């Protein structure tokens, strides 16, 4: 019959397409699965664990489905048993309530372990984390380095092997700061200072992007992350500060914050030191500390740029008035 | 003066885009065609008497069905536009603004104006028949619900050609959706379109809950009720708890926009995170609201087409109820990355995974319903079989997403897009299509053509996997959702082109279904027995299409599969020797008129025109008062007429 032939051809085509997709996957394009830092590594391991645990249920179910449909079709010469009234079995039901419970139990344990592990970074006593402040704008990323006193747009350089403490906010609609190879994302929100800890193990170039839709030119909100050995990083920071780059002034910031995207990275030799806090404060000003309550600007504990809090990317939800 | 008018017209009507001119022309042509046909065939009276004022749940079901298919078409065209834009890097087919409007309307329409009404179509077409009831608990309210949904949907759709579409995403997070970032009327259309239809949805939830609790035929204990009705009950319970949250959330957003309140902006003491919490407290249950009835549908179909009693009935009921409770405790998994802290994230990760357990149990129960049965590969069963692997894999990726730290890598990426389309298309769309194929002969009296149906089936299925499997890979490659374009640099192009090909195959599948329906209207197998598939539940005990009053004599229920039981005992051939007059609700024009007033008011609010909104609201209250003074709302069908109708339908009284 012509129809079945056509269908089987389609199936061949489908298989071919899928194989192509899978094979080409062996390259390094799958950046989420190609971690270059401890945070991303933990996440990749979790992804693999979850795939395996899910497969323990999914594969038998699919096999069972294929078998049952094959065996019990309604054909006149089907000799397999037919039990129209059989509809209950305590044993079977116990098995399939039990297995998923066990699997979810195991996966849940791993999940909880790593959720807590990633909330607080492991910082060795002798390393000093680098603080970088991130502001998502309409439609570009501003990075300010409080210790190096320089600023960049759509480009971040970090020292390899050093934990980086990103403090994040937004002076535009919410966005999400995401560098897949270094670890997951976190939201940037106007009026709030969020925390995210990332680290690159080796020097290299990594892709960074905004992940939460924020309006018209959202698609262009990409940035480049470059990890360099500490010495080279120091060199670079000095070079930016003393080089021919302009300084970012308050007026310059007003200009930069206007809607529009930025094609090439921009570097500033300096910026108004209180800029980040001013951005947070003018939009409402709450600072998210580890496990604690958000602080309003002006309160003594307010998470200023020293970055000594050692907090994770977590803040309490008590300020959210969850409407319960 | 002329300048002023020109000025107004150029902001009022959306212009400057060939797609929109195309839409203008097609809207105008469709209107003219409808007006012409109705006038030429003198059908205005018929339309008014038989449809616009009807309170018959079957007709309301059919109207829901037609509207939801139209919305599936509109949402589908949006999807294809997006996939065309994303097929290759640097394509300039849609610009950023247009793309943003398209994904926003696509998401909103698919969930609220396609999935919800298609679900209500099935509620209306099936539930009273399954329960052995003559109508729903509140027939007047039922009609009102439909017209509110319809007017809300029309208001939302109008935004494409008048004033401009919303473009802040289907959940419209502030501050993007606030006046500061979205000054146009698009967001207002979003708020009022959803708000008006949402009132209708809430009313439907209440109506069907009461129907199921109060209107069951004598002898039908809760634990003898068909599983589809159970799934409807579970869905209605969720609607009743979830929709008020949506109403309040949107109302607050409107106050922010309209009166400059600050509920959701930090400057002024509000909090955008409160919005995100609130909208997902509705949004997460919402996805279960639409998928649970699909579970009910599959339970019915698997049993009928395996010629076997459903396996583990109690387990099925328990797991559905468990899901509807748990679904209210998982909402935070939509924003693990908002920095809520390890405690909160760990709790919501576990609660989300926990939902996987009762869901998995249902799959095993379906499998073992088929086990030792006799599986018939008819259309409803085909879709059910396709659903199982699709939903199992989609469910597994859902569990993966629930792993909070891993979600930091999936969130807002194409991995997520692939996951939710897999459960929404594989679960909800396949499920409702299965239900429509299954109950179509009951409502219309003829079957949908099998051959064309198979074509549609394979196109949808192959297209589905081609479209969405590559998107899991794209997620791992760092492609984020809602980007309207991308460069060659990331190596995303081959995956995207495969995905677009798959999307268009599904589009062709839809065209086959339209063809299938129009072909079957003329040539489909007529069904004269009323029991097309060898059914097990009460709806198959009456003629197809059913008479207005459904059951000439209310059936007495003894067993879980009541109709199967009657057939086994030979009771199905017995005809009553006498009939009683049947009490029925009268048609009413108030639901339709009141909804038109809602539309007028909504349109006024969208543009901030009080001269229009206020009379609209007055009209709404006027209708309420008019209804409370109408006493003549029901009538009796004489016994003689019932006898004659039954004689004509059954031929052997
Ligand atoms: C028929 C095939 C479908 C295709 C090809 C398709 C395609 C798409 C695409 C390309 C996007 C936008 C992705 C992005 O840029 O972020 C999208 C978003 C979405 N789709 Fe679909 N879709 C389909 C069916 C459905 C169905 C049946 C539903 C629901 C029942 C649905 C619900 C959504 C939602 C909620 C969004 C998110 C919108 C937003 O981001 O605001 N889609 N879809
Ligand atoms: Cu916050
Ligand atoms: Cu959810």
mmCIF file of C-alpha atoms and ligand atoms in Angstrom, chain A residues 189 192 194 286 288 315 319-320, chain B residues 271 273 338, ligand 2:
data_model
loop_
_atom_site.group_PDB
_atom_site.id
_atom_site.type_symbol
_atom_site.label_atom_id
_atom_site.label_comp_id
_atom_site.label_asym_id
_atom_site.label_seq_id
_atom_site.Cartn_x
_atom_site.Cartn_y
_atom_site.Cartn_z
ATOM 1 C CA UNK A 189 15.632 43.188 39.773
ATOM 2 C CA UNK A 192 17.023 44.955 44.839
ATOM 3 C CA UNK A 194 20.914 40.148 44.412
ATOM 4 C CA UNK A 286 16.540 46.537 49.383
ATOM 5 C CA UNK A 288 19.594 40.733 49.899
ATOM 6 C CA UNK A 315 17.533 36.235 50.304
ATOM 7 C CA UNK A 319 9.691 40.821 52.198
ATOM 8 C CA UNK A 320 7.580 39.437 49.469
ATOM 9 C CA UNK B 271 7.018 44.702 45.104
ATOM 10 C CA UNK B 273 8.098 39.812 43.268
ATOM 11 C CA UNK B 338 14.725 34.822 42.136
HETATM 12 CU CU1 LIG C 2 14.128 40.453 45.208
#
